Amino acid sequence: MSEHTYDLIVIGSGPGGYTAAIRAAQLGMKTACIEKEPALGGTCLRVGCIPSKALLESSERFHEAQHGFDEHGIKATVELDLSKMLERKDGIVKGLTDGIGYLFRKNKITRYTGTGRIDGEGKVSVVADDETTELTAKHILVATGSSVATLPGVELDWDRIGGSTQALDYGEVPDHLVIIGAGVIGLELGSVWSRLGARVTVLEYLDRVLAGVDGDLAKEAKTIFEKQGMDIRTGVRVTGARVDGDQCVVEYEGGEPITCDRVLLAVGRRPNTEGLGLENVGIETDKRGRIPVGEHFETDVEGIYAIGDVIAGPMLAHKAEEEGVACVEYLATGYGHVNYDAIPNVVYTHPEIASVGRTEEELKADGVEFRKGRFPFKANGRARALNSTDGFVKILAHAETDRVLGVHIIGPRAGDLIAEAAVAIEFGASAEDIARSCHAHPTLAEVVKEAALAVDGRPRNM
Ligand code: FAD
Ligand code: NAD
């Protein structure tokens, strides 16, 4: 094999791409990964999951120190050092993105820095500032992820009016931040800046927040976030936003424009396919710009595969990872599978919101008969000790077989609690299986057990 010939070339080093590259190398494939940014790790590590969670953690501690200590009998004077908070976040990102470089070296994956372009079947160029390198490969895996979706009329200057990347780095706490979209990004980053002292207004087109999340959880979440101080207005269609001097003006149908000092556009993300050379091999995207793939992630062109945010399905880091692994395992062994029914979804607000499996609305729409068990955190000793009693666990189980179909949690550490539910669904467990499993006391996980008991009408502590 020549120096620039590989078994697999991965374009994009996000959670989908870097995980696929590592697994391919473990399976003995000569692997290269092309990334256009100087740092590895993709949206998730550089400007997504990780920096947002770092700021969510810091801002939650700040808020707790300001408003939650008194209850515990602790007196403290609290002051915000935003630069230090942002530096801490940047340090975490650097540590993790550097870590991917280490993993590439350890697994003997060749890294190319530049834009990857498909020139033909088995042919890829890496276009960097001063040179173009031509590579060949048996298999090409597109893992180029997604970017902020724009909205007609919203004039992004990528500073005062920007997307999530800008909202992870505001140099000062905005006086008034308007967020367009009450989806995951809007509510997570809205929580960050609201806790740090900004007035936050969220404008959402639909009549509810968190589209796709079980309706009971979304309703509870809106009530809780409004109590926390966010002004969430649903049924509002934003038609424009522009910078006006040192302010911004946001326009929407049926109301007076809002003046604010920052705007965060969070109306979804669009797949990255521009400049990728798909036209060179005749791959056409669907109407949402995604690359269509078959069962084993192969595109319409033999030997070219795609995974992660650039294809259909939830835009989640762990979904991209699972797909990357399944894709290369199939190439190397003939086996590789993703169970899309068991992919958890977590919103890292306070309280957290986490789901796996089907929602109540989906089951009703499909005419599936189910039983429901629900248990509140306020009846749980550990939640009381944590002073975090908002929310509940809801378990949906098949009416006849008792098989768990969906688990929906809003409450403290819901993102960790959902792991048990994902395993239950993966293993085809019944609600009775969860109810009969011994859960340590006092833990938040007991609320999951109680909700499982409640499916059969026999919760013990309520
Ligand atoms: P990406 O992570 O987007 O990586 C694609 C990579 O490809 C990028 O590095 C890009 O630079 C590179 N690239 C693109 N085109 C080319 C090219 N032609 N040549 C070379 N390189 C190229 N998901 C979660 O599961 N949990 C969370 O908590 C979470 N939080 C988020 C918070 C924010 C603010 C955002 C924006 C997203 C968040 N997500 C979260 C979503 C998550 O980041 C994505 O689902 C995930 O990163 C998708 O992985 P990917 O590998 O498909 O693509
Ligand atoms: P989203 O799809 O979650 O929410 C976008 C919201 O904007 C929707 O509720 C939509 O109705 C609304 N909207 C659309 N047009 C509008 C208009 N004209 N006026 C007002 N509202 C409008 O998108 P997002 O929050 O940008 O997140 C993008 C993706 O990133 C999501 O798919 C999510 O999976 C991923 N993400 C995940 C996490 C996590 O897992 N914790 C965190 C952040 C982002």
Coordinates of C-alpha atoms and ligand atoms in Angstrom, one line a residue:
M1 CA 0.0 0.0 0.0
S2 CA 1.4 3.5 -0.9
E3 CA 1.8 6.1 1.7
H4 CA -1.5 7.8 0.9
T5 CA -3.6 4.7 0.4
Y6 CA -5.9 3.5 3.2
D7 CA -8.5 0.9 4.0
L8 CA -10.7 3.7 5.4
I9 CA -10.7 7.5 5.2
V10 CA -12.9 9.3 7.6
I11 CA -13.9 12.9 6.8
G12 CA -14.7 14.7 10.0
S13 CA -13.4 14.0 13.6
G14 CA -16.5 14.6 15.7
P15 CA -17.8 11.8 18.0
G16 CA -19.0 9.9 14.9
G17 CA -15.8 10.2 12.9
Y18 CA -13.2 9.9 15.6
T19 CA -14.9 6.9 17.2
A20 CA -15.3 5.2 13.9
A21 CA -11.6 5.8 13.1
I22 CA -10.5 4.3 16.4
R23 CA -12.7 1.3 16.1
A24 CA -11.5 0.7 12.5
A25 CA -7.9 0.9 13.6
Q26 CA -8.6 -1.6 16.4
L27 CA -10.1 -3.9 13.8
G28 CA -6.8 -3.7 11.8
M29 CA -7.8 -1.3 9.1
K30 CA -5.2 1.2 7.9
T31 CA -7.1 4.4 8.7
A32 CA -6.9 8.2 8.1
C33 CA -9.1 11.0 9.4
I34 CA -9.4 14.4 7.8
E35 CA -10.5 17.4 9.9
K36 CA -10.7 21.0 8.7
E37 CA -10.4 22.5 12.1
P38 CA -7.0 22.7 14.0
A39 CA -8.6 20.8 16.9
L40 CA -10.1 17.3 16.8
G41 CA -13.4 16.3 18.4
G42 CA -16.0 18.0 16.2
T43 CA -18.9 20.2 17.3
C44 CA -19.4 18.1 20.4
L45 CA -16.0 18.5 22.0
R46 CA -15.1 22.0 20.6
V47 CA -18.3 24.0 20.6
G48 CA -21.2 21.7 21.7
C49 CA -21.7 19.1 24.4
I50 CA -18.6 19.6 26.4
P51 CA -18.3 23.4 26.6
S52 CA -22.1 23.7 27.2
K53 CA -22.0 21.2 30.0
A54 CA -19.0 23.0 31.6
L55 CA -20.9 26.2 31.6
L56 CA -24.1 24.6 32.8
E57 CA -22.1 23.1 35.8
S58 CA -20.4 26.4 36.7
S59 CA -23.5 28.5 36.3
E60 CA -25.5 26.0 38.4
R61 CA -22.9 26.2 41.2
F62 CA -23.0 30.0 41.0
H63 CA -26.8 30.0 41.2
E64 CA -26.8 27.5 44.0
A65 CA -24.2 29.5 46.0
Q66 CA -26.4 32.6 45.6
H67 CA -29.8 31.1 46.2
G68 CA -29.5 27.6 47.6
F69 CA -26.9 27.8 50.4
D70 CA -29.1 29.6 52.9
E71 CA -31.5 26.6 53.1
H72 CA -28.5 24.5 54.2
G73 CA -27.6 27.0 56.9
I74 CA -24.6 28.3 55.0
K75 CA -23.9 32.0 54.6
A76 CA -21.6 33.1 51.8
T77 CA -20.9 36.1 49.7
V78 CA -20.7 35.2 46.1
E79 CA -19.1 37.0 43.2
L80 CA -18.9 36.1 39.5
D81 CA -15.6 35.8 37.7
L82 CA -16.9 35.2 34.2
S83 CA -13.4 35.2 32.6
K84 CA -12.3 32.4 34.9
M85 CA -15.5 30.5 34.2
L86 CA -14.9 30.7 30.5
E87 CA -11.2 29.8 30.9
R88 CA -12.1 26.7 32.9
K89 CA -14.5 25.7 30.0
D90 CA -11.8 26.3 27.4
G91 CA -9.3 24.2 29.5
I92 CA -11.7 21.3 29.6
V93 CA -12.2 21.5 25.8
K94 CA -8.5 21.6 25.2
G95 CA -7.8 18.6 27.4
L96 CA -10.4 16.5 25.7
T97 CA -9.6 17.6 22.1
D98 CA -5.9 17.0 22.7
G99 CA -6.9 13.6 24.1
I100 CA -8.3 12.6 20.7
G101 CA -4.9 13.4 19.2
Y102 CA -3.3 11.1 21.7
L103 CA -5.8 8.3 20.9
F104 CA -5.1 8.8 17.1
R105 CA -1.4 8.4 17.7
K106 CA -1.9 5.4 20.0
N107 CA -4.1 3.7 17.4
K108 CA -1.8 4.7 14.5
I109 CA -4.5 6.7 12.7
T110 CA -3.1 9.2 10.2
R111 CA -4.5 12.7 10.8
Y112 CA -4.8 15.2 8.0
T113 CA -5.7 18.8 8.7
G114 CA -7.6 20.4 5.8
T115 CA -10.9 20.2 4.0
G116 CA -11.8 16.7 2.8
R117 CA -13.3 16.6 -0.7
I118 CA -14.5 13.4 -2.5
D119 CA -13.0 13.5 -6.1
G120 CA -14.3 10.1 -7.2
E121 CA -15.0 6.6 -6.0
G122 CA -12.1 5.8 -3.6
K123 CA -10.5 9.2 -4.2
V124 CA -10.3 12.0 -1.6
S125 CA -8.3 15.3 -1.5
V126 CA -7.3 17.1 1.5
V127 CA -7.3 20.8 0.7
A128 CA -5.2 22.9 3.0
D129 CA -4.1 26.6 2.7
D130 CA -0.9 25.9 0.8
E131 CA -1.3 22.4 -0.7
T132 CA -3.7 19.7 -1.8
T133 CA -2.9 16.0 -0.9
E134 CA -4.5 13.3 -2.9
L135 CA -5.5 10.1 -1.1
T136 CA -7.1 6.8 -2.1
A137 CA -9.1 4.4 0.0
K138 CA -11.2 1.2 -0.2
H139 CA -13.9 2.9 1.9
I140 CA -14.7 6.5 2.5
L141 CA -16.8 7.5 5.6
V142 CA -18.5 10.9 5.7
A143 CA -18.9 12.2 9.2
T144 CA -19.0 15.9 8.6
G145 CA -21.7 16.8 11.1
S146 CA -23.8 19.9 11.2
S147 CA -23.9 23.6 11.6
V148 CA -26.3 26.3 12.9
A149 CA -29.5 26.5 10.7
T150 CA -30.3 30.0 9.7
L151 CA -33.7 31.7 9.6
P152 CA -34.8 34.1 6.8
G153 CA -34.8 37.7 8.1
V154 CA -32.4 37.0 11.0
E155 CA -29.3 38.9 10.0
L156 CA -26.5 37.0 11.8
D157 CA -23.4 39.1 12.5
W158 CA -22.0 36.1 14.5
D159 CA -21.4 38.4 17.4
R160 CA -24.5 40.1 18.9
I161 CA -26.8 38.0 16.7
G162 CA -25.2 34.5 16.7
G163 CA -25.5 30.8 17.3
S164 CA -24.6 28.5 20.1
T165 CA -20.8 28.9 19.5
Q166 CA -21.0 32.7 20.3
A167 CA -23.4 32.0 23.2
L168 CA -20.7 29.8 24.8
D169 CA -18.3 32.7 24.8
Y170 CA -20.1 36.0 25.6
G171 CA -17.4 38.2 27.2
E172 CA -20.0 39.6 29.6
V173 CA -23.4 38.6 31.0
P174 CA -26.0 40.1 28.6
D175 CA -28.6 42.4 30.1
H176 CA -31.3 41.0 27.9
L177 CA -30.7 37.9 25.8
V178 CA -33.4 36.9 23.3
I179 CA -33.3 33.2 22.2
I180 CA -35.1 32.1 19.1
G181 CA -36.2 28.5 19.6
A182 CA -37.1 26.7 22.8
G183 CA -35.3 23.5 21.8
V184 CA -32.4 21.9 23.6
I185 CA -29.9 24.6 22.8
G186 CA -32.3 27.4 23.6
L187 CA -33.1 26.0 27.0
E188 CA -29.6 24.8 28.0
L189 CA -27.8 28.0 27.1
G190 CA -30.8 30.1 28.3
S191 CA -30.4 28.4 31.7
V192 CA -26.7 29.3 31.7
W193 CA -27.1 33.0 31.1
S194 CA -30.3 33.3 33.2
R195 CA -28.4 31.8 36.2
L196 CA -25.5 34.2 35.6
G197 CA -27.9 37.1 35.8
A198 CA -29.2 37.9 32.3
R199 CA -32.9 38.5 31.6
V200 CA -33.7 35.8 29.1
T201 CA -36.7 35.8 26.7
V202 CA -37.3 32.6 24.7
L203 CA -39.4 32.8 21.6
E204 CA -40.8 29.5 20.3
Y205 CA -42.8 28.9 17.1
L206 CA -44.7 25.8 18.4
D207 CA -47.2 25.9 21.2
R208 CA -44.8 23.9 23.4
V209 CA -41.2 23.6 24.3
L210 CA -38.8 20.8 23.5
A211 CA -40.5 19.3 20.4
G212 CA -40.3 15.6 20.3
V213 CA -39.9 15.2 24.1
D214 CA -42.9 13.5 25.9
G215 CA -45.6 16.1 26.4
D216 CA -45.9 15.7 30.2
L217 CA -42.2 16.4 30.6
A218 CA -42.2 19.4 28.3
K219 CA -45.2 20.9 30.2
E220 CA -43.5 20.4 33.5
A221 CA -40.2 21.8 32.2
K222 CA -41.8 25.0 30.9
T223 CA -43.4 25.6 34.3
I224 CA -40.2 25.0 36.2
F225 CA -38.1 27.2 33.8
E226 CA -40.6 30.0 34.1
K227 CA -40.4 29.7 37.9
Q228 CA -36.6 30.0 37.5
G229 CA -37.1 33.3 35.7
M230 CA -37.0 32.6 32.0
D231 CA -39.7 34.3 30.0
I232 CA -40.8 31.6 27.6
R233 CA -43.3 32.6 24.9
T234 CA -44.7 29.8 22.7
G235 CA -46.7 30.2 19.5
V236 CA -44.4 33.0 18.4
R237 CA -43.0 33.0 14.9
V238 CA -39.9 35.1 14.6
T239 CA -39.6 36.9 11.3
G240 CA -36.4 38.9 11.7
A241 CA -33.6 40.2 13.8
R242 CA -31.0 42.9 13.2
V243 CA -28.3 44.8 15.0
D244 CA -29.3 48.4 15.6
G245 CA -26.4 50.4 17.1
D246 CA -25.3 48.7 20.3
Q247 CA -28.7 46.9 20.6
C248 CA -30.6 44.2 18.6
V249 CA -34.2 44.3 17.5
V250 CA -36.1 41.0 17.1
E251 CA -39.4 41.0 15.1
Y252 CA -42.1 38.4 15.3
E253 CA -45.6 38.0 14.0
G254 CA -48.4 39.7 15.9
G255 CA -46.4 41.6 18.5
E256 CA -44.2 44.6 19.1
P257 CA -40.5 44.1 18.3
I258 CA -38.2 43.3 21.2
T259 CA -35.0 45.3 21.9
C260 CA -32.2 43.4 23.6
D261 CA -28.4 43.3 23.6
R262 CA -27.9 39.7 22.4
V263 CA -29.7 37.2 20.2
L264 CA -29.1 33.5 20.1
L265 CA -30.5 31.7 17.1
A266 CA -31.3 28.1 18.0
V267 CA -33.8 26.8 15.5
G268 CA -32.0 23.6 14.7
R269 CA -28.9 22.5 12.7
R270 CA -28.3 21.6 9.1
P271 CA -26.0 18.9 7.8
N272 CA -22.5 19.9 6.5
T273 CA -22.2 18.8 2.9
E274 CA -21.1 22.0 1.1
G275 CA -17.7 21.6 -0.7
L276 CA -17.6 17.9 0.1
G277 CA -17.6 16.9 -3.6
L278 CA -20.8 14.8 -3.4
E279 CA -21.6 15.9 -6.9
N280 CA -18.4 14.3 -8.1
V281 CA -19.8 10.9 -7.3
G282 CA -23.5 11.6 -7.9
I283 CA -24.7 11.6 -4.3
E284 CA -27.8 13.7 -3.9
T285 CA -29.0 15.0 -0.5
D286 CA -32.6 14.7 0.7
K287 CA -34.8 17.8 1.0
R288 CA -33.4 18.5 4.5
G289 CA -29.8 18.4 3.1
R290 CA -29.0 15.0 4.7
I291 CA -27.1 12.2 2.9
P292 CA -29.4 9.2 2.4
V293 CA -28.0 5.9 3.5
G294 CA -29.1 2.3 3.5
E295 CA -29.1 -0.2 6.3
H296 CA -25.3 -0.4 6.8
F297 CA -24.8 3.4 6.3
E298 CA -23.7 3.0 2.7
T299 CA -24.8 5.8 0.4
D300 CA -26.0 5.3 -3.2
V301 CA -22.4 4.9 -4.2
E302 CA -20.6 1.7 -3.3
G303 CA -17.7 2.2 -0.8
I304 CA -18.9 5.6 0.4
Y305 CA -20.7 5.7 3.8
A306 CA -22.2 8.4 6.0
I307 CA -23.0 8.6 9.7
G308 CA -23.9 11.1 12.5
D309 CA -25.5 14.5 12.1
V310 CA -25.0 14.4 8.3
I311 CA -27.6 11.6 8.0
A312 CA -31.2 11.3 9.3
G313 CA -32.0 10.7 12.9
P314 CA -31.5 12.6 16.2
M315 CA -28.5 14.9 16.2
L316 CA -26.8 13.4 19.2
A317 CA -23.2 12.6 19.9
H318 CA -23.8 9.1 21.2
K319 CA -26.1 8.3 18.2
A320 CA -23.2 9.4 15.9
E321 CA -20.8 7.2 17.9
E322 CA -23.0 4.1 17.7
E323 CA -23.4 4.6 14.0
G324 CA -19.6 5.0 13.5
V325 CA -18.9 1.8 15.3
A326 CA -21.6 -0.2 13.6
C327 CA -20.5 1.0 10.2
V328 CA -16.9 0.0 10.5
E329 CA -17.6 -3.2 12.4
Y330 CA -19.9 -4.2 9.5
L331 CA -17.1 -3.4 7.0
A332 CA -14.6 -5.5 9.0
T333 CA -16.7 -8.3 10.2
G334 CA -20.0 -8.4 8.3
Y335 CA -21.9 -7.5 11.6
G336 CA -22.8 -4.0 12.9
H337 CA -26.1 -2.7 14.2
V338 CA -27.7 0.3 16.0
N339 CA -30.8 -0.1 18.1
Y340 CA -32.6 3.2 17.4
D341 CA -35.3 2.3 20.0
A342 CA -32.7 2.5 22.8
I343 CA -31.0 5.8 22.2
P344 CA -31.4 8.1 25.2
N345 CA -31.9 11.8 24.9
V346 CA -30.8 14.2 27.7
V347 CA -31.4 17.9 28.3
Y348 CA -28.9 19.2 30.8
T349 CA -31.0 21.9 32.4
H350 CA -31.9 21.9 36.1
P351 CA -33.7 19.7 36.6
E352 CA -32.4 17.4 33.9
I353 CA -34.8 15.9 31.3
A354 CA -34.1 12.5 30.0
S355 CA -36.0 10.0 27.8
V356 CA -35.5 6.7 26.1
G357 CA -38.0 4.8 23.9
R358 CA -41.4 5.9 22.8
T359 CA -43.4 8.9 24.1
E360 CA -47.0 8.7 25.2
E361 CA -48.0 10.7 22.2
E362 CA -46.2 8.3 19.8
L363 CA -47.8 5.2 21.4
K364 CA -51.3 6.8 21.2
A365 CA -50.7 7.8 17.6
D366 CA -49.7 4.2 16.7
G367 CA -52.6 2.7 18.7
V368 CA -50.4 0.7 21.0
E369 CA -52.1 -0.2 24.3
F370 CA -49.9 0.7 27.3
R371 CA -49.9 1.1 31.1
K372 CA -48.3 4.0 32.8
G373 CA -46.5 4.3 36.1
R374 CA -45.5 7.7 37.5
F375 CA -43.7 8.7 40.6
P376 CA -42.6 12.1 41.9
F377 CA -39.1 13.0 43.2
K378 CA -40.7 14.9 46.1
A379 CA -41.5 11.5 47.7
N380 CA -37.9 10.4 47.6
G381 CA -35.6 10.8 50.6
R382 CA -32.4 11.5 48.6
A383 CA -34.1 14.1 46.4
R384 CA -35.2 15.9 49.6
A385 CA -31.7 15.7 51.0
L386 CA -30.4 17.2 47.8
N387 CA -33.1 19.9 48.0
S388 CA -34.0 19.0 44.5
T389 CA -37.6 17.6 44.5
D390 CA -39.0 19.0 41.2
G391 CA -40.1 16.4 38.6
F392 CA -41.1 12.8 38.2
V393 CA -40.3 9.5 36.5
K394 CA -42.9 8.1 34.0
I395 CA -42.6 4.5 32.7
L396 CA -44.7 3.3 29.8
A397 CA -45.1 -0.5 29.5
H398 CA -47.0 -2.6 27.0
A399 CA -50.5 -3.3 28.3
E400 CA -50.3 -7.1 27.8
T401 CA -46.6 -8.0 27.9
D402 CA -45.5 -5.4 30.4
R403 CA -42.4 -4.8 28.2
V404 CA -40.9 -1.3 28.8
L405 CA -41.7 0.9 25.8
G406 CA -40.6 4.3 27.1
V407 CA -39.1 5.9 30.2
H408 CA -39.3 9.7 30.7
I409 CA -37.6 11.5 33.5
I410 CA -37.6 15.1 34.6
G411 CA -35.7 15.5 37.8
P412 CA -32.3 15.6 39.5
R413 CA -29.6 13.6 37.6
A414 CA -32.2 12.4 35.1
G415 CA -29.3 12.1 32.6
D416 CA -27.6 9.4 34.8
L417 CA -30.8 7.7 35.8
I418 CA -31.8 7.1 32.2
A419 CA -28.9 4.6 31.7
E420 CA -30.9 2.0 33.7
A421 CA -33.9 2.5 31.4
A422 CA -31.8 2.3 28.2
V423 CA -30.4 -1.1 29.4
A424 CA -33.9 -2.2 30.3
I425 CA -35.1 -1.4 26.8
E426 CA -32.0 -2.9 25.1
F427 CA -32.6 -6.2 27.1
G428 CA -36.4 -6.2 26.4
A429 CA -37.1 -5.9 30.2
S430 CA -40.6 -5.6 31.6
A431 CA -41.7 -3.0 34.2
E432 CA -41.8 -5.8 36.7
D433 CA -38.1 -6.6 36.0
I434 CA -37.2 -3.0 37.0
A435 CA -39.6 -3.2 40.0
R436 CA -38.1 -6.4 41.3
S437 CA -34.5 -5.3 40.9
C438 CA -33.0 -4.1 44.2
H439 CA -32.2 -0.4 44.1
A440 CA -29.9 1.1 46.8
H441 CA -31.5 3.3 49.5
P442 CA -31.5 6.3 49.6
T443 CA -30.9 7.0 45.9
L444 CA -32.6 8.9 43.2
A445 CA -32.8 5.6 41.3
E446 CA -35.5 4.4 43.8
V447 CA -37.9 6.8 41.9
V448 CA -37.3 4.7 38.8
K449 CA -38.2 1.5 40.8
E450 CA -41.3 3.2 42.3
A451 CA -42.5 4.3 38.8
A452 CA -42.1 0.7 37.7
L453 CA -44.1 -0.5 40.6
A454 CA -46.7 2.2 39.8
V455 CA -47.2 0.6 36.4
D456 CA -48.9 -2.2 38.3
G457 CA -50.6 0.3 40.7
R458 CA -48.4 -0.7 43.7
P459 CA -45.9 2.1 44.5
R460 CA -44.8 1.8 48.1
N461 CA -44.0 5.3 49.2
M462 CA -47.0 7.3 48.0
Ligands
FAD1 P1 -19.6 16.8 14.4 O1 -19.4 16.7 15.8 O2 -20.3 18.1 13.9 O3 -18.2 16.7 13.7 C1 -18.1 16.9 12.3 C2 -16.6 17.4 12.1 O4 -16.4 17.3 10.7 C3 -16.4 18.8 12.5 O5 -15.2 18.8 13.3 C4 -16.1 19.6 11.2 O6 -15.2 20.6 11.3 C5 -15.6 18.5 10.3 N1 -15.8 18.7 8.9 C6 -17.0 19.1 8.3 N2 -16.8 19.2 6.9 C7 -15.5 18.8 6.7 C8 -14.7 18.6 5.5 N3 -15.2 18.7 4.3 N4 -13.5 18.2 5.7 C9 -12.9 17.9 6.9 N5 -13.6 18.1 8.0 C10 -14.9 18.5 7.9 N6 -25.3 16.0 21.6 C11 -25.4 15.2 22.7 O7 -25.5 14.0 22.5 N7 -25.3 15.7 24.0 C12 -25.1 17.0 24.2 O8 -25.0 17.4 25.4 C13 -25.0 17.9 23.2 N8 -24.8 19.2 23.4 C14 -24.7 20.0 22.3 C15 -24.6 21.4 22.6 C16 -24.4 22.3 21.5 C17 -24.3 23.8 21.8 C18 -24.5 21.8 20.2 C19 -24.3 22.7 19.0 C20 -24.6 20.5 19.9 C21 -24.8 19.6 21.0 N9 -25.0 18.2 20.8 C22 -25.1 17.4 21.8 C23 -25.1 17.6 19.4 C24 -23.7 17.0 19.1 O9 -22.7 17.9 19.2 C25 -23.8 16.4 17.7 O10 -24.9 15.6 17.5 C26 -22.5 15.6 17.4 O11 -21.4 16.4 17.5 C27 -22.5 15.0 16.0 O12 -21.4 14.3 15.7 P2 -20.8 14.1 14.3 O13 -19.6 13.3 14.4 O14 -21.8 13.7 13.4 O15 -20.4 15.6 13.8
NAD2 P1 -34.1 22.0 18.2 O1 -34.6 21.3 17.0 O2 -34.0 21.2 19.4 O3 -35.1 23.2 18.5 C1 -35.4 24.3 17.6 C2 -36.6 25.0 18.0 O4 -36.8 26.2 17.2 C3 -37.9 24.1 17.7 O5 -38.6 24.0 18.9 C4 -38.6 24.9 16.6 O6 -40.0 24.9 16.7 C5 -38.1 26.4 16.9 N1 -38.3 27.3 15.8 C6 -38.1 27.0 14.4 N2 -38.3 28.1 13.7 C7 -38.7 29.1 14.6 C8 -39.1 30.5 14.4 N3 -39.2 31.1 13.2 N4 -39.4 31.2 15.5 C9 -39.4 30.6 16.7 N5 -39.0 29.3 16.9 C10 -38.7 28.6 15.9 O7 -32.8 22.7 17.8 P2 -31.6 23.3 18.6 O8 -32.0 23.6 20.0 O9 -31.0 24.3 17.7 O10 -30.6 22.1 18.7 C11 -30.0 21.5 17.5 C12 -29.7 20.1 17.7 O11 -28.6 19.9 18.6 C13 -30.8 19.3 18.3 O12 -31.2 18.4 17.3 C14 -30.2 18.5 19.4 O13 -30.4 17.1 19.2 C15 -28.7 18.8 19.4 N6 -28.4 19.2 20.8 C16 -28.5 18.2 21.7 C17 -28.2 18.5 23.1 C18 -28.3 17.5 24.1 O14 -28.4 16.3 23.8 N7 -28.3 17.8 25.4 C19 -27.9 19.8 23.4 C20 -27.8 20.8 22.4 C21 -28.1 20.5 21.1

